[in-house]
PDB file of C-alpha atoms in Angstrom:
ATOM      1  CA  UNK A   1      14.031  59.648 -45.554  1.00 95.00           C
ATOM      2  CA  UNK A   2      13.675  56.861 -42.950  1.00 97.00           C
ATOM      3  CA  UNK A   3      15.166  54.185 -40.949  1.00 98.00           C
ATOM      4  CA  UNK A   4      12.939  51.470 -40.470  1.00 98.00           C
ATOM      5  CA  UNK A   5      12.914  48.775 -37.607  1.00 98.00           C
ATOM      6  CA  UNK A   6      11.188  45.537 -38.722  1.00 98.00           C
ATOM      7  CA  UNK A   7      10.917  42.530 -36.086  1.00 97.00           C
ATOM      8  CA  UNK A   8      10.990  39.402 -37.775  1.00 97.00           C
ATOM      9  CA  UNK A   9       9.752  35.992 -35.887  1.00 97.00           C
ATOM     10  CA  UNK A  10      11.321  34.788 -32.824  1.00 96.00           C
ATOM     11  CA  UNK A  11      10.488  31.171 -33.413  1.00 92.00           C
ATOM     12  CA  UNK A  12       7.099  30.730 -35.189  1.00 95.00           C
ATOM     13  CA  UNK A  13       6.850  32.106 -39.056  1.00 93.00           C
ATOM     14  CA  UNK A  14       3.530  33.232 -38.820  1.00 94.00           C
ATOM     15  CA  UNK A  15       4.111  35.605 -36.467  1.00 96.00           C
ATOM     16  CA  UNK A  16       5.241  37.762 -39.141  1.00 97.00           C
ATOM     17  CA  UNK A  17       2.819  40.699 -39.005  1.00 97.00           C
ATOM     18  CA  UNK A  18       0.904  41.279 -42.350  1.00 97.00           C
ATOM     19  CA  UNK A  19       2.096  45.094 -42.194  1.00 98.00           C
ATOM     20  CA  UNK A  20       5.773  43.220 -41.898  1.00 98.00           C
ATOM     21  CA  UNK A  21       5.316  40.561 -44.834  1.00 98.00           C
ATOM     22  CA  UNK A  22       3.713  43.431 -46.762  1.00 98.00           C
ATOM     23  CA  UNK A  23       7.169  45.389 -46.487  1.00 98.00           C
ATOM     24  CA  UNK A  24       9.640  42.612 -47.103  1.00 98.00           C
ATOM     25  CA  UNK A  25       7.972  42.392 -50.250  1.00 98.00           C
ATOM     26  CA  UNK A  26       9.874  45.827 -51.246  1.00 97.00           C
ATOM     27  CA  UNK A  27      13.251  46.198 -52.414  1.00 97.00           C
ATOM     28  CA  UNK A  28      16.083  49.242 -51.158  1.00 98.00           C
ATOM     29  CA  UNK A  29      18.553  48.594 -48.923  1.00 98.00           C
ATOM     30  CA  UNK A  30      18.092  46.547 -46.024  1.00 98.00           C
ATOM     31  CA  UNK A  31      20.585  46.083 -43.350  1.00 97.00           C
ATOM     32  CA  UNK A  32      20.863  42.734 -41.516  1.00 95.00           C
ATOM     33  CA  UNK A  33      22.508  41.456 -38.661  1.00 91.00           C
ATOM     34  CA  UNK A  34      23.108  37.922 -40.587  1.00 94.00           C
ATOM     35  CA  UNK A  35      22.847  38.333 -44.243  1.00 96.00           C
ATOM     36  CA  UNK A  36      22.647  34.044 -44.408  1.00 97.00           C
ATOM     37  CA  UNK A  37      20.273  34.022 -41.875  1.00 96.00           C
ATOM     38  CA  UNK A  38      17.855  37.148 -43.627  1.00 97.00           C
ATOM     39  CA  UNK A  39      18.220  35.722 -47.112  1.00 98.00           C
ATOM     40  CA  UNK A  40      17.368  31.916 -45.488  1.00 97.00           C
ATOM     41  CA  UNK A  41      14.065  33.885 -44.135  1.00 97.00           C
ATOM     42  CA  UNK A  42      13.092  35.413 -47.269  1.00 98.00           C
ATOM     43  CA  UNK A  43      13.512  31.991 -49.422  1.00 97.00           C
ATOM     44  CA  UNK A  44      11.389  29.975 -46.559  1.00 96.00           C
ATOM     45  CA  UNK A  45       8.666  32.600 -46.802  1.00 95.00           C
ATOM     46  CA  UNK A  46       8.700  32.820 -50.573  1.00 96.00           C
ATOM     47  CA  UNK A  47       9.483  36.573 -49.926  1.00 98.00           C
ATOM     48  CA  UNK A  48      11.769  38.190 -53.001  1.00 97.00           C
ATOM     49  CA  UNK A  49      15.422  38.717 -53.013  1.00 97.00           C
ATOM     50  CA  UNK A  50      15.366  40.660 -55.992  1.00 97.00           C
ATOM     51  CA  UNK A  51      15.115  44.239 -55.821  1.00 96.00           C
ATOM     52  CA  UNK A  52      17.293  44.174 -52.266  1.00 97.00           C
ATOM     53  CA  UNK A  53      20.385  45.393 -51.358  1.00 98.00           C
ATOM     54  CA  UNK A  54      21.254  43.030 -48.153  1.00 98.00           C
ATOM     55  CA  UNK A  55      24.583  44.929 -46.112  1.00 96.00           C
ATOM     56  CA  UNK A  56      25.321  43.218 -42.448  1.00 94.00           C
ATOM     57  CA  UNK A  57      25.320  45.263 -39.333  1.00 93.00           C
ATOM     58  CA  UNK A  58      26.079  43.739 -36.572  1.00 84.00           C
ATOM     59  CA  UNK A  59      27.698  44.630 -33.414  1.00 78.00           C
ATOM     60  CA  UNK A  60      31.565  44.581 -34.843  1.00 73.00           C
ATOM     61  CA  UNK A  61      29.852  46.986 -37.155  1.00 74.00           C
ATOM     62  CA  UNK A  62      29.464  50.108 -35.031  1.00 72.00           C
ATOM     63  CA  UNK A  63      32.812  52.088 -35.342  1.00 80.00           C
ATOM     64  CA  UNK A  64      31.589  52.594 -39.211  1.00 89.00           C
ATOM     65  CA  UNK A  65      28.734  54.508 -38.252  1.00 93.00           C
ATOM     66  CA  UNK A  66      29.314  57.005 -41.019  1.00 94.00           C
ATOM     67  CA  UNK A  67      29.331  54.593 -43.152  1.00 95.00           C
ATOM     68  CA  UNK A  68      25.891  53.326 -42.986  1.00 96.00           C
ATOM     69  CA  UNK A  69      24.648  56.537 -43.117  1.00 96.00           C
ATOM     70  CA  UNK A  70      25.931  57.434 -46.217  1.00 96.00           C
ATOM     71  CA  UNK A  71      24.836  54.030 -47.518  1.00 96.00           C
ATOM     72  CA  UNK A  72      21.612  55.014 -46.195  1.00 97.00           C
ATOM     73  CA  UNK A  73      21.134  58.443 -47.649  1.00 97.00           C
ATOM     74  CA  UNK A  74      22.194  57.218 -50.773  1.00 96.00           C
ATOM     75  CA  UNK A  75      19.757  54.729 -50.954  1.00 97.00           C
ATOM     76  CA  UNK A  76      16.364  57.431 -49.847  1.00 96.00           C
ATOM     77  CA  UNK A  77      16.538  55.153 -46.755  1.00 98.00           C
ATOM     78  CA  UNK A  78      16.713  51.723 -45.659  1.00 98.00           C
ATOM     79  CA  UNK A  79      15.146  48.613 -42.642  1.00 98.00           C
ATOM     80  CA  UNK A  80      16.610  47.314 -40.231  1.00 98.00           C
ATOM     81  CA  UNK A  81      16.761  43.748 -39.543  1.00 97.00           C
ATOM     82  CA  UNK A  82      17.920  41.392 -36.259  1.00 94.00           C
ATOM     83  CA  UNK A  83      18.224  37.028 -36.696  1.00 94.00           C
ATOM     84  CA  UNK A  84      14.464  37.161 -34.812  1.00 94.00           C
ATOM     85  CA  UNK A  85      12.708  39.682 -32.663  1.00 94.00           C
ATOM     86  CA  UNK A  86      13.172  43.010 -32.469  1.00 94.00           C
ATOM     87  CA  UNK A  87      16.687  44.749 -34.033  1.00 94.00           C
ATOM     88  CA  UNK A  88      16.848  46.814 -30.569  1.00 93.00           C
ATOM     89  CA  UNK A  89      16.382  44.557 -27.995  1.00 89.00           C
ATOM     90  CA  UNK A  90      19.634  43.135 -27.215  1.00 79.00           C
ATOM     91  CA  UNK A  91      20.747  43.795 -31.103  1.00 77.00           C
ATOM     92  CA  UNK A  92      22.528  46.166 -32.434  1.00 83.00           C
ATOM     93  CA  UNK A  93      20.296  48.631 -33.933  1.00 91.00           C
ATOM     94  CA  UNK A  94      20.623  51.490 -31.104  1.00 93.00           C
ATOM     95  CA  UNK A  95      23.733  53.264 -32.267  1.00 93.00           C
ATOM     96  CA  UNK A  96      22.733  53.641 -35.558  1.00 95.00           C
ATOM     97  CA  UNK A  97      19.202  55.065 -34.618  1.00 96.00           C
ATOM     98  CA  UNK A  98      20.980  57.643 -32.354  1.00 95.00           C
ATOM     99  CA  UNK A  99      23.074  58.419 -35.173  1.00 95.00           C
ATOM    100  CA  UNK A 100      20.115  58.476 -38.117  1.00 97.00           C
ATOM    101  CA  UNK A 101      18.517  60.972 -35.397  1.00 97.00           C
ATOM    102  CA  UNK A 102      22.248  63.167 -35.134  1.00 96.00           C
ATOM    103  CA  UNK A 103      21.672  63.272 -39.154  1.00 96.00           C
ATOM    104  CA  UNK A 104      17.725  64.088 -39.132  1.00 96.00           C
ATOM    105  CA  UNK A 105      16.856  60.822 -40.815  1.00 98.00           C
ATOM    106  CA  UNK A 106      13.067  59.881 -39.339  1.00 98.00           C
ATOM    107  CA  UNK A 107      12.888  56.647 -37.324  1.00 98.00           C
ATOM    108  CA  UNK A 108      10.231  54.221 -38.498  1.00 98.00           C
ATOM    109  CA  UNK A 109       9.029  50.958 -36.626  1.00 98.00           C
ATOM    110  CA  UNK A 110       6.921  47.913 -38.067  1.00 98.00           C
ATOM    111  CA  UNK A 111       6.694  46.086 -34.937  1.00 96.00           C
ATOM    112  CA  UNK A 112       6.109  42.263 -34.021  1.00 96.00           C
ATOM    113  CA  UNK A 113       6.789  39.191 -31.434  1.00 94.00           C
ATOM    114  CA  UNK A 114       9.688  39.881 -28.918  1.00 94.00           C
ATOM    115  CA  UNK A 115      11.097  37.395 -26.453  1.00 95.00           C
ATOM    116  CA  UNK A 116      10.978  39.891 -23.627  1.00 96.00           C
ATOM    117  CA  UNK A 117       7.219  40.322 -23.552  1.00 96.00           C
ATOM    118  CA  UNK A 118       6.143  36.941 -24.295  1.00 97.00           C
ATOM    119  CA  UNK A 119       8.399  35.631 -21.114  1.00 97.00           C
ATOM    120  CA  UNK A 120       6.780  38.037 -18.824  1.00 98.00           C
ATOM    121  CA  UNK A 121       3.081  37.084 -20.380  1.00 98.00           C
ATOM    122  CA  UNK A 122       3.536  33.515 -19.625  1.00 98.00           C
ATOM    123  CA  UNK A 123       5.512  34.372 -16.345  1.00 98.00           C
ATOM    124  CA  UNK A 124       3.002  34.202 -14.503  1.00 97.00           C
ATOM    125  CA  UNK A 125       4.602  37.171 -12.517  1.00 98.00           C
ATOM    126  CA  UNK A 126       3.213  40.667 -12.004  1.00 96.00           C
ATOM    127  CA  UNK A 127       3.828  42.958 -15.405  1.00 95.00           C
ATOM    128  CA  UNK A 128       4.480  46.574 -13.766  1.00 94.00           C
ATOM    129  CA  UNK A 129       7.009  47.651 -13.576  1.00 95.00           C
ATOM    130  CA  UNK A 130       9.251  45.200 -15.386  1.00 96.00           C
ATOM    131  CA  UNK A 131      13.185  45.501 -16.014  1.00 97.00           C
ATOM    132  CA  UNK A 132      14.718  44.340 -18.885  1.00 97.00           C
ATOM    133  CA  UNK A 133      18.673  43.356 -18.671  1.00 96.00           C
ATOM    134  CA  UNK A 134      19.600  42.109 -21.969  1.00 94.00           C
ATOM    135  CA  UNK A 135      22.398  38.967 -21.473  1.00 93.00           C
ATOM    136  CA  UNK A 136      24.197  39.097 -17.884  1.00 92.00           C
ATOM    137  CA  UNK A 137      27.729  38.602 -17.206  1.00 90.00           C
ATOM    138  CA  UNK A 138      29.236  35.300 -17.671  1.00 89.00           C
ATOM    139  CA  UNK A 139      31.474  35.771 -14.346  1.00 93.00           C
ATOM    140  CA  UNK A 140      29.733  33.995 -10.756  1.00 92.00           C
ATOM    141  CA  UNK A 141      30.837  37.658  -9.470  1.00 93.00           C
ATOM    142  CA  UNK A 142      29.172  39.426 -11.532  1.00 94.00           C
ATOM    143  CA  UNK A 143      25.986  37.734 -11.701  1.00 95.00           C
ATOM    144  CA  UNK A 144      25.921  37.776  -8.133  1.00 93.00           C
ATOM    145  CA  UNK A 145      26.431  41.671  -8.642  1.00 93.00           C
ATOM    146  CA  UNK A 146      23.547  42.226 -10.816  1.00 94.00           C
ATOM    147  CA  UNK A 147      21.205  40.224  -8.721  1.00 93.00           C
ATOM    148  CA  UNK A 148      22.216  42.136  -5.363  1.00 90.00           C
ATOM    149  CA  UNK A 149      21.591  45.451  -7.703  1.00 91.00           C
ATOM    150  CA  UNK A 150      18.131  44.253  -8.847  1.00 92.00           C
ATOM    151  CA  UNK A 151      16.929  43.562  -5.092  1.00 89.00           C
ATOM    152  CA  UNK A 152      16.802  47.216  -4.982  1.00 87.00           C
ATOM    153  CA  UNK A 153      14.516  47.328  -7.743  1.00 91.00           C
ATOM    154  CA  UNK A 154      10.751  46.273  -7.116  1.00 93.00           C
ATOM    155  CA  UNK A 155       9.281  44.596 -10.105  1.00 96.00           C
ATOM    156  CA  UNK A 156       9.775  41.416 -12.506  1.00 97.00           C
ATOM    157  CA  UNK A 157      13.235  41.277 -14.024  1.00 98.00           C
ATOM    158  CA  UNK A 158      13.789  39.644 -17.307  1.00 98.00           C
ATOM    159  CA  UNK A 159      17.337  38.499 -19.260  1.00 97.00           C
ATOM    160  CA  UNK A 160      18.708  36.384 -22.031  1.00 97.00           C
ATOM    161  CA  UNK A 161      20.084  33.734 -20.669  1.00 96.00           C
ATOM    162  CA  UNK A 162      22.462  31.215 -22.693  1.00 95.00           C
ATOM    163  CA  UNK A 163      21.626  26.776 -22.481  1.00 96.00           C
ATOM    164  CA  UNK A 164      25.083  26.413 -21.400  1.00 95.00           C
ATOM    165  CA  UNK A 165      25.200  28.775 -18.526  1.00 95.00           C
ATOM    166  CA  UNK A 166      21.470  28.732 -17.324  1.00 96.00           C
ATOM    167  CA  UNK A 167      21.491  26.038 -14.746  1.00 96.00           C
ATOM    168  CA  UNK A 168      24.405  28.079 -12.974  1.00 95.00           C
ATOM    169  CA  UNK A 169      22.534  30.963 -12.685  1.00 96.00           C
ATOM    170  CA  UNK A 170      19.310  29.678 -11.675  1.00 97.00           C
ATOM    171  CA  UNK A 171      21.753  28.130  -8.793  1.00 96.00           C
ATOM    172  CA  UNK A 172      23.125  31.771  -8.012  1.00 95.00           C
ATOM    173  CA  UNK A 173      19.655  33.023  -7.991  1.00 96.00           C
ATOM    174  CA  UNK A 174      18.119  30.531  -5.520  1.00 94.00           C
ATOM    175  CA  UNK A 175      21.076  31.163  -3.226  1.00 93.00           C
ATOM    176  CA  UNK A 176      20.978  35.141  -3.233  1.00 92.00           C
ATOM    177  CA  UNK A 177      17.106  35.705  -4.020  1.00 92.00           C
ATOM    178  CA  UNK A 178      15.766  32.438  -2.449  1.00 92.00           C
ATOM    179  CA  UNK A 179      12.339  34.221  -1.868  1.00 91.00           C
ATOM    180  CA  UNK A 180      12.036  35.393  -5.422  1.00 94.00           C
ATOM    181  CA  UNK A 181       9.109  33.680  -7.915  1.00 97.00           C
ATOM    182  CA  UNK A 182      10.756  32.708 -10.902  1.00 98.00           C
ATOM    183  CA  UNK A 183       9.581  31.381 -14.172  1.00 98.00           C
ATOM    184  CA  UNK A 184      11.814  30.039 -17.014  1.00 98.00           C
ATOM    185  CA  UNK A 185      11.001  30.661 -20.793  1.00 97.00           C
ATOM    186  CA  UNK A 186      12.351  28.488 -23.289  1.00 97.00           C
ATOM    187  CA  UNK A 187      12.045  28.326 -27.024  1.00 96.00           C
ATOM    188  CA  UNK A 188       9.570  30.916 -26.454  1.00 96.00           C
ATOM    189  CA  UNK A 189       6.944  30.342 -29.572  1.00 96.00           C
ATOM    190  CA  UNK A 190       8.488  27.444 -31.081  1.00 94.00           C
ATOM    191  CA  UNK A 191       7.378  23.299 -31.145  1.00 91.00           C
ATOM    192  CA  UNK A 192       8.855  22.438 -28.103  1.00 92.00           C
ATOM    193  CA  UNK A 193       8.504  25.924 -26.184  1.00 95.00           C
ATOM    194  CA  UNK A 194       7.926  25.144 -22.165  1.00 96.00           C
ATOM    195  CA  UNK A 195       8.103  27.328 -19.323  1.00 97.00           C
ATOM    196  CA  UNK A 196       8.976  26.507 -15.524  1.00 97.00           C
ATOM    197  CA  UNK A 197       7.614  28.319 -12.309  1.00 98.00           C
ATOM    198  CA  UNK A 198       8.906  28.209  -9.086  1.00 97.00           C
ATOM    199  CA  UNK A 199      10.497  29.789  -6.310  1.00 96.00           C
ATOM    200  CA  UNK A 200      14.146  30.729  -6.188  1.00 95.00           C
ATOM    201  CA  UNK A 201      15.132  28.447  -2.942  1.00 94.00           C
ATOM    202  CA  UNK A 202      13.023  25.078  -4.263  1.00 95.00           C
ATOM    203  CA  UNK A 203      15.009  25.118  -7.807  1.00 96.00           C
ATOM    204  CA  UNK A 204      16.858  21.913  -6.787  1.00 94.00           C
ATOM    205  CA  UNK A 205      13.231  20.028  -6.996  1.00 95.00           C
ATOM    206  CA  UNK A 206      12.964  21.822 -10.840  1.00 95.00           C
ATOM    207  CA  UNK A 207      15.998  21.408 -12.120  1.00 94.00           C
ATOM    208  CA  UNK A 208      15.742  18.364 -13.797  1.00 94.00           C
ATOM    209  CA  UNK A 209      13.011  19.267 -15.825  1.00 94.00           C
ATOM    210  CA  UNK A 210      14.410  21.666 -17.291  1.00 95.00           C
ATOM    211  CA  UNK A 211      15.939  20.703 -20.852  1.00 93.00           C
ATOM    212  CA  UNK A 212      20.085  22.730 -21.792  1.00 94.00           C
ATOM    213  CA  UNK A 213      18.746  23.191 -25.052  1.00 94.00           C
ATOM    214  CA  UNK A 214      17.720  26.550 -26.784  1.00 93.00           C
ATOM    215  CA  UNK A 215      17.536  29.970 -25.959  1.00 94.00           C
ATOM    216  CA  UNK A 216      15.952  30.828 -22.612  1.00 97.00           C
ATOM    217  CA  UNK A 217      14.424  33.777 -21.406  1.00 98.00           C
ATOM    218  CA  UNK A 218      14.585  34.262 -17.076  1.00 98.00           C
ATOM    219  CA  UNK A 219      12.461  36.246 -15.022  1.00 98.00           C
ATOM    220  CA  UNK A 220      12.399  37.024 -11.174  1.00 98.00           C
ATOM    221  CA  UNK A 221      10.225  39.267  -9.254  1.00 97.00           C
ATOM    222  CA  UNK A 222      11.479  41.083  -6.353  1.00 93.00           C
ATOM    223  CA  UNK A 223       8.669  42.507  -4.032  1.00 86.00           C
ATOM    224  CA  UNK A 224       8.668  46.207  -2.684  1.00 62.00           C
ATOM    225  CA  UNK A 225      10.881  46.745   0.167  1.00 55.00           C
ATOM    226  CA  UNK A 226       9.400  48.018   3.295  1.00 50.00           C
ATOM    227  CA  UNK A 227       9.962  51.502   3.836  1.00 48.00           C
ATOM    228  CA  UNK A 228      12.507  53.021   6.475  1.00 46.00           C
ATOM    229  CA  UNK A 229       8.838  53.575   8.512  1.00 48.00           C
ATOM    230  CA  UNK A 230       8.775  49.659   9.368  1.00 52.00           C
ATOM    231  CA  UNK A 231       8.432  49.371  13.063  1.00 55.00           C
ATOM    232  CA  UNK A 232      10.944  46.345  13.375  1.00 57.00           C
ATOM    233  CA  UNK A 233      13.292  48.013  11.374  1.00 66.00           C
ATOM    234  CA  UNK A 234      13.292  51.195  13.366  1.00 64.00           C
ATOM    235  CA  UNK A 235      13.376  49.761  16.381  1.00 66.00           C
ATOM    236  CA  UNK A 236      16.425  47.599  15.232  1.00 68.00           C
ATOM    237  CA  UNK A 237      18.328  50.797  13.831  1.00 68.00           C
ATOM    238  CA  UNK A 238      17.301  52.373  17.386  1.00 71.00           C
ATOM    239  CA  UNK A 239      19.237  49.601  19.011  1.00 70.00           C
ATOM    240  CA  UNK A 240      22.364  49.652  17.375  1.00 77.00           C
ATOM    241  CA  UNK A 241      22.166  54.013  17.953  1.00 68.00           C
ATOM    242  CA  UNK A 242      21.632  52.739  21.962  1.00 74.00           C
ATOM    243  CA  UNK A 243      24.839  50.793  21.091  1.00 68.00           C
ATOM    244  CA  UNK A 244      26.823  53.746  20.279  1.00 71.00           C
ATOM    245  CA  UNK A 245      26.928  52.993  16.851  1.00 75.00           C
ATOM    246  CA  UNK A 246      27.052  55.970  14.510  1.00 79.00           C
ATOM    247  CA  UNK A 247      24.193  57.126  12.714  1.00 80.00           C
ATOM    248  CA  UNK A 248      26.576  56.912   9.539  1.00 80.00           C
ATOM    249  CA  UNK A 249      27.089  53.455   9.752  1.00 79.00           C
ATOM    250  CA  UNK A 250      23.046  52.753  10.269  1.00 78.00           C
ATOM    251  CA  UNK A 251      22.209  54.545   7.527  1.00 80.00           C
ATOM    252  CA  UNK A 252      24.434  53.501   5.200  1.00 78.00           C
ATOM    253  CA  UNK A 253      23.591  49.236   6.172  1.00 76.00           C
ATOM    254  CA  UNK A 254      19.405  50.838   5.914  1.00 76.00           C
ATOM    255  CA  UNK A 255      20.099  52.425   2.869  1.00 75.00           C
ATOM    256  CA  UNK A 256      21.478  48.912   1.209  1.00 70.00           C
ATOM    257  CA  UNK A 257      18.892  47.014   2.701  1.00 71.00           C
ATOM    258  CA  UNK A 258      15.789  49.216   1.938  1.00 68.00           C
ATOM    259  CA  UNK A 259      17.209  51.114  -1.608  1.00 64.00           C
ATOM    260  CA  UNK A 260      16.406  54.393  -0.065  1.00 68.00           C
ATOM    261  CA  UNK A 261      18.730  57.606   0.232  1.00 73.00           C
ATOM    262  CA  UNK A 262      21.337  56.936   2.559  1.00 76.00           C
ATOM    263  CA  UNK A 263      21.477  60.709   3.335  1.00 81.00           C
ATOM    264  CA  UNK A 264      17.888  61.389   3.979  1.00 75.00           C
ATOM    265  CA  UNK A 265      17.916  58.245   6.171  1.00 76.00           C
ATOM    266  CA  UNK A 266      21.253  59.657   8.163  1.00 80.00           C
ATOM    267  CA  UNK A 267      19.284  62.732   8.756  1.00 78.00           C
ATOM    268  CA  UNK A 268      15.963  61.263  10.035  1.00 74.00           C
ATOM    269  CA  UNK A 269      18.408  58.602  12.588  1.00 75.00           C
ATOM    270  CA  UNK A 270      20.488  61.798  13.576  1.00 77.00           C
ATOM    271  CA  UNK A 271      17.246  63.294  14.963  1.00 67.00           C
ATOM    272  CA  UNK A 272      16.517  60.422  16.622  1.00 61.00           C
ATOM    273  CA  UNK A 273      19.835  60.355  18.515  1.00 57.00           C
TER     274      UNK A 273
END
């Protein structure tokens, strides 16, 4: 018995993987975040209907875990489905895989397209290591939050981002990450897909190009911090210790700036006291 996770399209039909197409053609129960939008996929690929029993899961879904399971073991199994892409990446497919595992039921994947790797392909930016955030919080706050958090994180980060909000946070971005290289996926895969590269701080000159329409995908790559061993940075930290100010305080303002330990950096500026 098996759950199976089948990524469907993103934007273009014919990336539907022949191993994918060949197992739509099956019936058994399939579970779909959007039953409308699943049965308008199957009818536009001439894929059958018969033979398949179509339940929703979404993310309002999740408290009936039990549920699906028992629809599942009744039915020798079932596939998973999102709208487009992947039904784990920023879907709602987790839970129940956690739970098929809690019950022994095999996890399955037929793999395809997914917004998250085609964005950092055409980024432009460098692939390893890469972070992956999903949507970010709506709030100004918050986003500023998450981008003060990812500083600490060398790599490219990557997030949904919706038409209506992405013009804000591209503004955010250029004012707390000016330095950052950014590229801007939209419609990734589709007619009128386009992506935009720049840095952070010059987005005023980009943003009229770039089109509120769609679904975007961001990315922004953060470059290694230099470690506590930087000779300006010591000799700074020195200074303030000359200044009588505690090695506490240091370590704790080196520890934000650098993402290192603030206790192995307290104990390294204590010595140097």
């Amino acid at each position: 018995m098996e759950l199976i996770l089948l990524s469907l399209p993103i934007g273009n039909p014919a990336d539907l993987t022949q191993r994918g197409k060949e197992h739509l053609e099956k019936g058994g129960l399939y579970l779909s975040e959007d039953t409308r939008v699943f049965l308008d996929f199957l009818r536009r690929n001439s894929l059958p209907i018969d033979g398949k029993e179509i339940r929703s899961f979404h993310e309002h879904k999740q408290n009936e875990l039990d549920k699906y399971i028992e629809m599942i073991k009744e039915s020798g199994g079932a596939t998973i489905v999102s709208d487009a892409g992947s039904p784990v990446v920023s879907d709602p497919a987790f839970p129940l895989i956690r739970a098929c595992l809690n019950e022994e039921i095999e996890i399955k994947s037929i793999p395809g397209v997914s917004a998250p790797t085609v964005a950092l392909e055409l980024s432009g930016l460098p692939p390893i290591p890469f972070h992956f955030h999903g949507f970010v919080a709506r709030e100004k706050g918050k986003i500023k939050e998450f981008l003060e958090s990812a500083s600490q994180q060398s790599g490219t980060h990557l997030f949904f981002e919706s038409p209506h909000r992405v013009k804000t946070t591209l503004e955010i971005i250029s004012e707390v990450l000016p330095e950052s290289e950014v590229a801007i996926g939209r419609e990734l895969t589709k007619s009128f897909e386009s992506i935009h590269r720049f840095k952070a701080g010059e987005y005023h000159s980009h943003a009229d190009q770039i089109v509120e329409k769609g679904e975007f995908t961001v990315a922004f790559h953060v470059e290694k911090q230099s470690g506590v061993n930087n000779s300006k940075i010591t000799k700074l930290a020195q200074e303030c210790l000359d200044r009588k100010a505690h090695p506490k305080s240091v370590s704790k303002l080196l520890s934000a700036i650098l993402g290192e330990d603030q206790k192995a950096l307290y104990k390294r500026l204590s010595k140097e006291d």
